[in-house]
Tab-separated table of C-alpha atoms in Angstrom:
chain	number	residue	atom	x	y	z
A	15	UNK	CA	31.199	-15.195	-7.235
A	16	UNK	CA	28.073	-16.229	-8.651
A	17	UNK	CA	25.724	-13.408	-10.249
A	18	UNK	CA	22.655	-13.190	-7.900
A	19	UNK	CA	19.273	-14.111	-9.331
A	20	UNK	CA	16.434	-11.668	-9.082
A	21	UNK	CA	12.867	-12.652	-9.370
A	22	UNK	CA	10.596	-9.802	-10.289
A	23	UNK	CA	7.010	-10.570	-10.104
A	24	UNK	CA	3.923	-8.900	-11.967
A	25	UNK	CA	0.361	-9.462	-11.569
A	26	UNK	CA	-1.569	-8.810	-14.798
A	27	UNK	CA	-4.933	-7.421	-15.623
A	28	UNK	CA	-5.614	-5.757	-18.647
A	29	UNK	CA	-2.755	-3.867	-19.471
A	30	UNK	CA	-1.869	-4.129	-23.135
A	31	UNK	CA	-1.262	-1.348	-24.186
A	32	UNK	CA	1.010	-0.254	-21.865
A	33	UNK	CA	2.757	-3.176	-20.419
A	34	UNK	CA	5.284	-3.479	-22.948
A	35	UNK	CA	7.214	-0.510	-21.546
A	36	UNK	CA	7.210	-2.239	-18.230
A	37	UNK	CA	9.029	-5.610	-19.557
A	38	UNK	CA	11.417	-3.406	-21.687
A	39	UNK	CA	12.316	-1.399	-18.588
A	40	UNK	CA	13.487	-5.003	-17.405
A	41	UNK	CA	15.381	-5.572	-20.456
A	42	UNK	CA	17.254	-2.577	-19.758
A	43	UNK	CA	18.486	-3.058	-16.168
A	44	UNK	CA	21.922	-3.534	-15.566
A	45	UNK	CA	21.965	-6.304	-13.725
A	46	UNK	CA	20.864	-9.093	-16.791
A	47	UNK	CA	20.479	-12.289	-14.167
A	48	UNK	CA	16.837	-11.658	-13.496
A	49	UNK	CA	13.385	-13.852	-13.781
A	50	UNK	CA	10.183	-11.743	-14.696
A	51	UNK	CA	7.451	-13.808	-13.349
A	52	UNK	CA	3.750	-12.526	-15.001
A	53	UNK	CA	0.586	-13.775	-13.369
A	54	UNK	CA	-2.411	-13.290	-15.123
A	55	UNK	CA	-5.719	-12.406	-13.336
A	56	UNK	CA	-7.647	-13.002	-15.747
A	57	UNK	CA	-7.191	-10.328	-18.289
A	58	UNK	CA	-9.870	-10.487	-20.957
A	59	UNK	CA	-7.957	-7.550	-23.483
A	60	UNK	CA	-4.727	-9.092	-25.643
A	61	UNK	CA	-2.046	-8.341	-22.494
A	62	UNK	CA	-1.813	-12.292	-22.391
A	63	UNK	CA	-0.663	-12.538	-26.178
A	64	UNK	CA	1.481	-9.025	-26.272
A	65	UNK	CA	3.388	-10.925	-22.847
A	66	UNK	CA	3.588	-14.341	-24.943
A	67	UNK	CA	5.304	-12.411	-27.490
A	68	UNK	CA	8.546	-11.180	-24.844
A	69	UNK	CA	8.307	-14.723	-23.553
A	70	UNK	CA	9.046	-16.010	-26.860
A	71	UNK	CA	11.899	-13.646	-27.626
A	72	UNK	CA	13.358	-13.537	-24.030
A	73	UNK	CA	13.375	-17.117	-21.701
A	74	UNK	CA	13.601	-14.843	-18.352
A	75	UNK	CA	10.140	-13.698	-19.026
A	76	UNK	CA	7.784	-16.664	-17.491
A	77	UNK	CA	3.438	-16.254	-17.873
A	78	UNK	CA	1.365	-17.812	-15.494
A	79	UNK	CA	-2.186	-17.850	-14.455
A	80	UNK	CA	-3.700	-17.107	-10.997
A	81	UNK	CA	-4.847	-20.283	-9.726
A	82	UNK	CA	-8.410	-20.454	-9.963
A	83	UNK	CA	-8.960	-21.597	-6.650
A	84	UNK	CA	-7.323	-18.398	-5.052
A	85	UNK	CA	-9.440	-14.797	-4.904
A	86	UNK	CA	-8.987	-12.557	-7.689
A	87	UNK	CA	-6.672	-9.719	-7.489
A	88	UNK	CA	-3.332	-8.491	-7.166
A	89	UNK	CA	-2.879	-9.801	-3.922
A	90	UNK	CA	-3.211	-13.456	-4.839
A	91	UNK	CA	-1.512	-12.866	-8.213
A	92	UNK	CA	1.782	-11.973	-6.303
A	93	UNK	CA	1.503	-14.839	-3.584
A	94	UNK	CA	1.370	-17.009	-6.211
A	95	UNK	CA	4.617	-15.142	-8.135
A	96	UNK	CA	6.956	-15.516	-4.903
A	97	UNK	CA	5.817	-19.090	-4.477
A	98	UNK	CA	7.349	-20.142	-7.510
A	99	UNK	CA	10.308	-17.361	-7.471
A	100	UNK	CA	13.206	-19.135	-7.597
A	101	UNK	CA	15.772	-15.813	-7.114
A	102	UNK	CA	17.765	-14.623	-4.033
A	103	UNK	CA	16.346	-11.772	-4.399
A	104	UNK	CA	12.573	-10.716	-4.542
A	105	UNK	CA	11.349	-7.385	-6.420
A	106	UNK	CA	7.457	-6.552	-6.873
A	107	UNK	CA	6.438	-4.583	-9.585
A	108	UNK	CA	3.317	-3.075	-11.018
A	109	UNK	CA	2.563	-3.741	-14.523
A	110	UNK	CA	2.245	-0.148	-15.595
A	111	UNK	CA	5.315	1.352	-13.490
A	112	UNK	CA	9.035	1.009	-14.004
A	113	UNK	CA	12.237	0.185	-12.791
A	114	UNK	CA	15.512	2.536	-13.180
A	115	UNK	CA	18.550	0.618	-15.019
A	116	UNK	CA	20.812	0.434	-11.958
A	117	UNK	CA	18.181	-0.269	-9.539
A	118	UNK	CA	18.944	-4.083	-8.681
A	119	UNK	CA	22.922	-2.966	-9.203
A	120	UNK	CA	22.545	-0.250	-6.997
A	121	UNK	CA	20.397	-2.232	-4.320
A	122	UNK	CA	22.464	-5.442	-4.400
A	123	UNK	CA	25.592	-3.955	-4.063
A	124	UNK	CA	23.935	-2.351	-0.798
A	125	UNK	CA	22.760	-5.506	0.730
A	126	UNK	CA	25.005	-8.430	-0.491
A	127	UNK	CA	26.348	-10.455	2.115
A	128	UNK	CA	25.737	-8.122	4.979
A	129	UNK	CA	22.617	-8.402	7.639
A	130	UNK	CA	20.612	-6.044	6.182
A	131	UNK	CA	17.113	-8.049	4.876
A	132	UNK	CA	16.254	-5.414	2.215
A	133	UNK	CA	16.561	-2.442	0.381
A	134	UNK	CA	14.308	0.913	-0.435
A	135	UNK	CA	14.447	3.163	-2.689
A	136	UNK	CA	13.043	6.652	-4.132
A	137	UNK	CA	10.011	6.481	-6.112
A	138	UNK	CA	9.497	9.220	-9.153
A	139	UNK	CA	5.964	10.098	-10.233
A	140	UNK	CA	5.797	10.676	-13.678
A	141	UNK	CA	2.219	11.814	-15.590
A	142	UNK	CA	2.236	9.569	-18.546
A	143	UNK	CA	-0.136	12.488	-20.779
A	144	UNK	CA	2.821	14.940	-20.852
A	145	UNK	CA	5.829	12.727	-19.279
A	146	UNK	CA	6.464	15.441	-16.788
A	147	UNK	CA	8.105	14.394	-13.783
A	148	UNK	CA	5.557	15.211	-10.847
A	149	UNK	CA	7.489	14.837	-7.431
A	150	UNK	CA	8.834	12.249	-5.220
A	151	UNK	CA	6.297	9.698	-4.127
A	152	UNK	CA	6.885	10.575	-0.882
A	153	UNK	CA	9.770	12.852	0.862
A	154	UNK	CA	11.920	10.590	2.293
A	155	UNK	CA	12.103	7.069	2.793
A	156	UNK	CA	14.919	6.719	5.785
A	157	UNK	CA	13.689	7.619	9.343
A	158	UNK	CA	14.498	6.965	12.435
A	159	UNK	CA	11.259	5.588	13.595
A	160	UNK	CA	10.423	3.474	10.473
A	161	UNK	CA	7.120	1.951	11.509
A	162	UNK	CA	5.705	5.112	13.235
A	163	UNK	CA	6.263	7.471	9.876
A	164	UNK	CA	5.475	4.699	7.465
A	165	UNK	CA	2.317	4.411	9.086
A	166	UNK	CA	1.545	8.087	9.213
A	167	UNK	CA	3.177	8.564	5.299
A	168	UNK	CA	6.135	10.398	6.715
A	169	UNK	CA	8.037	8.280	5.009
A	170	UNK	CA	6.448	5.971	2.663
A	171	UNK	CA	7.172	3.747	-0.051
A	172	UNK	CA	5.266	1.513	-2.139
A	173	UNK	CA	5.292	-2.084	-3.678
A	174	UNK	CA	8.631	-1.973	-5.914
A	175	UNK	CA	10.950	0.232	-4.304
A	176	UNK	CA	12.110	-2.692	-2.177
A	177	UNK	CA	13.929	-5.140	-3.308
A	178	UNK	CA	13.924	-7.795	-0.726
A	179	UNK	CA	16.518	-11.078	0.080
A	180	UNK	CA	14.216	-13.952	-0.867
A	181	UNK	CA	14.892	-15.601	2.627
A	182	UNK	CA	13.388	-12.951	4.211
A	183	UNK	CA	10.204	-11.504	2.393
A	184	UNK	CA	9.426	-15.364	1.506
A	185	UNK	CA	8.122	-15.624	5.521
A	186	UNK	CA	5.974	-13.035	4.827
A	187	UNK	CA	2.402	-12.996	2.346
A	188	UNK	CA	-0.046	-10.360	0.721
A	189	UNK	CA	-3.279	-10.831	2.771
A	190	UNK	CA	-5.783	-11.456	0.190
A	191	UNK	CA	-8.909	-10.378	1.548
A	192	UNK	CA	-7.804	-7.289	1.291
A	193	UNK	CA	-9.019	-5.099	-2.180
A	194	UNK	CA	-6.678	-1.555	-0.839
A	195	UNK	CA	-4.073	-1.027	1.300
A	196	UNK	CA	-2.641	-4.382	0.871
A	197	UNK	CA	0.981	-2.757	0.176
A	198	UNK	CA	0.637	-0.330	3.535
A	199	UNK	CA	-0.374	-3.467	5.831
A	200	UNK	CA	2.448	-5.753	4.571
A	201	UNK	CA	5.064	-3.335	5.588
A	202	UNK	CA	3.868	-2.539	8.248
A	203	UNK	CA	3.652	-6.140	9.473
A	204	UNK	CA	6.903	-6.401	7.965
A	205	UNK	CA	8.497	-3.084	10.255
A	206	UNK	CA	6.304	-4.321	13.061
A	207	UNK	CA	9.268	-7.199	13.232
A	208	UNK	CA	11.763	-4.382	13.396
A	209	UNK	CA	13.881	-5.251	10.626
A	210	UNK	CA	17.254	-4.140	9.574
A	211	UNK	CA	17.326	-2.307	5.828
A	212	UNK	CA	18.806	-0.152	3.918
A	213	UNK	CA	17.583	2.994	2.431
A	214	UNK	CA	19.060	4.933	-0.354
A	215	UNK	CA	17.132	8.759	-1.477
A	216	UNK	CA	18.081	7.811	-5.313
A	217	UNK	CA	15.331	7.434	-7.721
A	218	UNK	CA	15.467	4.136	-9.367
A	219	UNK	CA	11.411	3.506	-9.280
A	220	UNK	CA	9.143	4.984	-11.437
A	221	UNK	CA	5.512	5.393	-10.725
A	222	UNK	CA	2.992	6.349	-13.904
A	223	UNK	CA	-0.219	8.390	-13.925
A	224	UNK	CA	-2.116	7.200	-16.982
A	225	UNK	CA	-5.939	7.116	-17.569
A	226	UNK	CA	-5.664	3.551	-17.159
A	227	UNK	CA	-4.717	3.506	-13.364
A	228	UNK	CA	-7.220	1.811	-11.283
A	229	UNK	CA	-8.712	4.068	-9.291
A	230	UNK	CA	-6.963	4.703	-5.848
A	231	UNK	CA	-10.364	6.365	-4.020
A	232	UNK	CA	-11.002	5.008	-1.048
A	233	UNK	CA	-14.856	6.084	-1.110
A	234	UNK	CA	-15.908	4.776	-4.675
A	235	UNK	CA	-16.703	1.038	-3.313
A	236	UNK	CA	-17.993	-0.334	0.301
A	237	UNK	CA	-14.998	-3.177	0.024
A	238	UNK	CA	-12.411	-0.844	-0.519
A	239	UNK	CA	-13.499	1.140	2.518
A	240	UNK	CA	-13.675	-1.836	4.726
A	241	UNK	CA	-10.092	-2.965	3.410
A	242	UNK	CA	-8.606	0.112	4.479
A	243	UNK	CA	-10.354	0.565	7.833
A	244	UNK	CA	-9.522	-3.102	8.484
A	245	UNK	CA	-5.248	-2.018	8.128
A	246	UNK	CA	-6.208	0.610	10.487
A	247	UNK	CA	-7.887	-1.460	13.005
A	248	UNK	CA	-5.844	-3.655	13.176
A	249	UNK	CA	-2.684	-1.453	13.741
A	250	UNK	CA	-4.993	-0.452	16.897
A	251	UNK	CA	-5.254	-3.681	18.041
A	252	UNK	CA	-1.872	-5.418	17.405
A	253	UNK	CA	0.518	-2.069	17.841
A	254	UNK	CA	-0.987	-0.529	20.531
A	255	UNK	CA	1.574	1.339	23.120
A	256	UNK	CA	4.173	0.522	20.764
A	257	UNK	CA	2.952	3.488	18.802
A	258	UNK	CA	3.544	7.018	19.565
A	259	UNK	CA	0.801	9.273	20.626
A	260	UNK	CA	1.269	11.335	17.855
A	261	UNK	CA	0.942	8.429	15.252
A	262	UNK	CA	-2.332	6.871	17.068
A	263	UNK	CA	-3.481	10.841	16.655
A	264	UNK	CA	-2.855	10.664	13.300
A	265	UNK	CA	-4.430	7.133	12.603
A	266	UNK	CA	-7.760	7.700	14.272
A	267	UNK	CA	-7.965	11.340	13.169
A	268	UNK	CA	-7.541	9.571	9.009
A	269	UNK	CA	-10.745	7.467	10.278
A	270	UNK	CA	-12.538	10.812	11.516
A	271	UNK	CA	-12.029	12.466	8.576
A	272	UNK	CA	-13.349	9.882	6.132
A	273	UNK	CA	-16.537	9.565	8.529
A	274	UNK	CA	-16.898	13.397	8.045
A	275	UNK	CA	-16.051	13.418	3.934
A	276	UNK	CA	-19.029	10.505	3.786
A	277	UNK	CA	-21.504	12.515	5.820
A	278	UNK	CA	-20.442	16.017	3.769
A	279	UNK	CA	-21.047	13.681	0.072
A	280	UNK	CA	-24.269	12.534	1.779
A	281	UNK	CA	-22.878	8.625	1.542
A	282	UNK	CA	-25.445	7.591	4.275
A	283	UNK	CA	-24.638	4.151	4.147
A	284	UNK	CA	-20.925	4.374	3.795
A	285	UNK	CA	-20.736	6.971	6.322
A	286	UNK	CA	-22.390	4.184	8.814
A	287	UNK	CA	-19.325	1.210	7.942
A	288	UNK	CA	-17.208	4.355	8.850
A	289	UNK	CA	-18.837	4.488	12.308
A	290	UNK	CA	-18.316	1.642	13.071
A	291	UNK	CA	-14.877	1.366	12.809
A	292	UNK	CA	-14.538	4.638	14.867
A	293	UNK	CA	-16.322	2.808	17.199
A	294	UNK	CA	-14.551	-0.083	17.408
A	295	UNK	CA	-10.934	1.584	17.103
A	296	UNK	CA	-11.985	4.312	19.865
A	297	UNK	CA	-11.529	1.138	22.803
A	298	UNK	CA	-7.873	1.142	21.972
A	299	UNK	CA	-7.005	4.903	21.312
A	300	UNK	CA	-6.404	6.593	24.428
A	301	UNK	CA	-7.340	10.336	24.161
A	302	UNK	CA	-11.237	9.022	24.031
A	303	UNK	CA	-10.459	6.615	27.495
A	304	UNK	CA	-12.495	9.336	29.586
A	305	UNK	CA	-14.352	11.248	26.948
A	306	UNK	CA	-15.486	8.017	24.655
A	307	UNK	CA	-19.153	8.298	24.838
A	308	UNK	CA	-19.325	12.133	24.621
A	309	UNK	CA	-17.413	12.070	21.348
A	310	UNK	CA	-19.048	8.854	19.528
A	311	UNK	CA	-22.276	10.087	20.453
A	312	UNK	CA	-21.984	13.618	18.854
A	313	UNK	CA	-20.455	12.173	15.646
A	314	UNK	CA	-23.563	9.736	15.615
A	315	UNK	CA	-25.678	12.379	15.087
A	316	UNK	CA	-24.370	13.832	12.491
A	317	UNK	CA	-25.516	11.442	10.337
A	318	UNK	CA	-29.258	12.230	11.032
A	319	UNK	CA	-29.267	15.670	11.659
A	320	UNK	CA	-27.370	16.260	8.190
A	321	UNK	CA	-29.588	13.971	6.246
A	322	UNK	CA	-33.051	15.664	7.644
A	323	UNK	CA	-31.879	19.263	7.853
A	324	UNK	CA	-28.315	19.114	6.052
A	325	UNK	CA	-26.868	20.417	8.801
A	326	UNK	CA	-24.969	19.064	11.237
A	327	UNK	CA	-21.145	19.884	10.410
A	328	UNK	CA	-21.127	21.106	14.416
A	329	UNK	CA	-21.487	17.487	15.398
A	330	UNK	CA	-18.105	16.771	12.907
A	331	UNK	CA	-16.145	18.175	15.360
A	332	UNK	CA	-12.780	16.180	15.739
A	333	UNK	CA	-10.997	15.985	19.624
A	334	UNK	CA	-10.781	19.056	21.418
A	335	UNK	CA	-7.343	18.917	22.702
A	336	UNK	CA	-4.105	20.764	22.257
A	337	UNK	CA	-1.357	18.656	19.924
């Protein structure tokens, strides 16, 4: 039987100084028929020369560039990785995280020649300033309701945990409009297709906390907020009924309470995008069908009342009702 090939694919930005122990993870994987497939965003430190320098030594290590014509980010950076992936299997990974040695071994065994589209796996946190091992990304990863608890971080993975047959994830791209949350709406327009995977609870992903790490707050940048209250939207207005009460609960209550963190940080103008998305998600959630007005309307005003008299918290008030 032929040795399956694995395309892992990396978008790039700045990461010089720590990217090396990314590739060498790769080098140490078990499974040795793999393609490493680096796109570039446009990194202006040395990460470009310090990759040149594994593709020289190594031929499965392949640099590109993010076309120039396509948006900057990671988004675009990995469309343009599984367009040229020439594997039969597909794994994502972040230029600063890492990959266990038996991960592909352990995945591909799992999925080879039966229906199942993909695999997940356990994710370890590690803090890079002491290399203590922080906690599982997230407490499980199998469930019985897959889209429901992804979508409400009961269970949760992120971008390299999978590792996905090529035939399948290929029908699928990043949206690149999007600057967060791009990871949490592609699964969940890839669960929304009720797919059949496999999950495992071993650890073989590795995510790092370093002082590098783009930022992951969802408040520091107007884009950002849009992106993720965009994923949340549009959950509203695709899923619908398909979701369970308690998950639309749960999605319009993480809308709520970023409207209310704005106002309480005094973000004004933030606090207004926020609005409007609670808004325009409260026509498809159906505990505000009766009460709609009476509820946007008080949450309006907190916005003036706490600028002129910083008070107001009354008005922040989520949904009376009993869960």
């Amino acid at each position: 039987m032929t040795t399956p090939l694995v395309s892992i694919i990396i978008p790039v930005y700045n990461r010089a100084s720590i990217i090396s122990r990314t590739l060498d993870s790769l080098i140490e994987l078990e499974h040795s028929n793999w393609e490493c497939i680096l796109v570039d965003d446009g990194s202006t430190d040395d990460s470009v020369e310090v990759i040149k320098s594994y593709v020289a030594k190594d031929q499965r290590f392949k640099l590109t560039k993010r076309p120039s014509q396509r948006p900057k980010g990671a988004n675009a950076c990995r469309n343009t990785g599984l367009e040229m992936a020439q594997g039969d299997y597909i794994n994502f990974l972040d230029s600063d995280d890492t990959l266990h040695p038996e991960k592909l071994t352990v995945q591909i065994d799992a999925i080879h020649n039966t229906p199942y589209q993909f695999s997940v796996c356990q994710t370890m946190v590690i803090d890079d300033a002491t290399g203590e091992e922080l906690g599982l990304r997230a407490s499980l990863v199998r469930s019985a309701q897959p889209l429901d608890d992804y979508i409400t971080f009961k269970s949760f993975w992120t971008v390299h945990p999978p590792l996905y047959k090529a035939s399948f994830i290929k029908k699928y791209r990043f949206d690149e409009t999007l600057q967060q949350s791009q990871e949490y709406e592609l699964t969940i327009r890839i669960l929304k297709d009720k797919p059949v995977f496999h999950t495992t609870e071993l650890v073989l992903a590795y995510l790092h906390f370093h002082s590098q790490r783009m930022s992951s707050s969802v408040t520091n940048q107007s884009s950002k907020i849009i992106s993720n209250l965009e994923v949340r939207l549009n959950c509203f207005k695709t899923l619908g009924k398909e979701l369970l009460p308690q998950t639309q609960d749960d999605l319009y209550e993480y809308i709520f309470e970023y409207y209310k963190k704005l106002i309480l940080l005094k973000e004004w103008s933030k606090a207004w995008i926020v609005y409007k998305y609670l808004v325009r998600c409260s026509r498809f959630y159906f505990r505000l069908k009766r009460k709609r007005t009476k509820y946007l309307t008080r949450w309006f005003l907190a916005i003036p009342s706490y600028y002129i008299s910083h008070k107001g918290v009354r008005f922040l008030r989520y949904i009376e009702y009993s869960r």
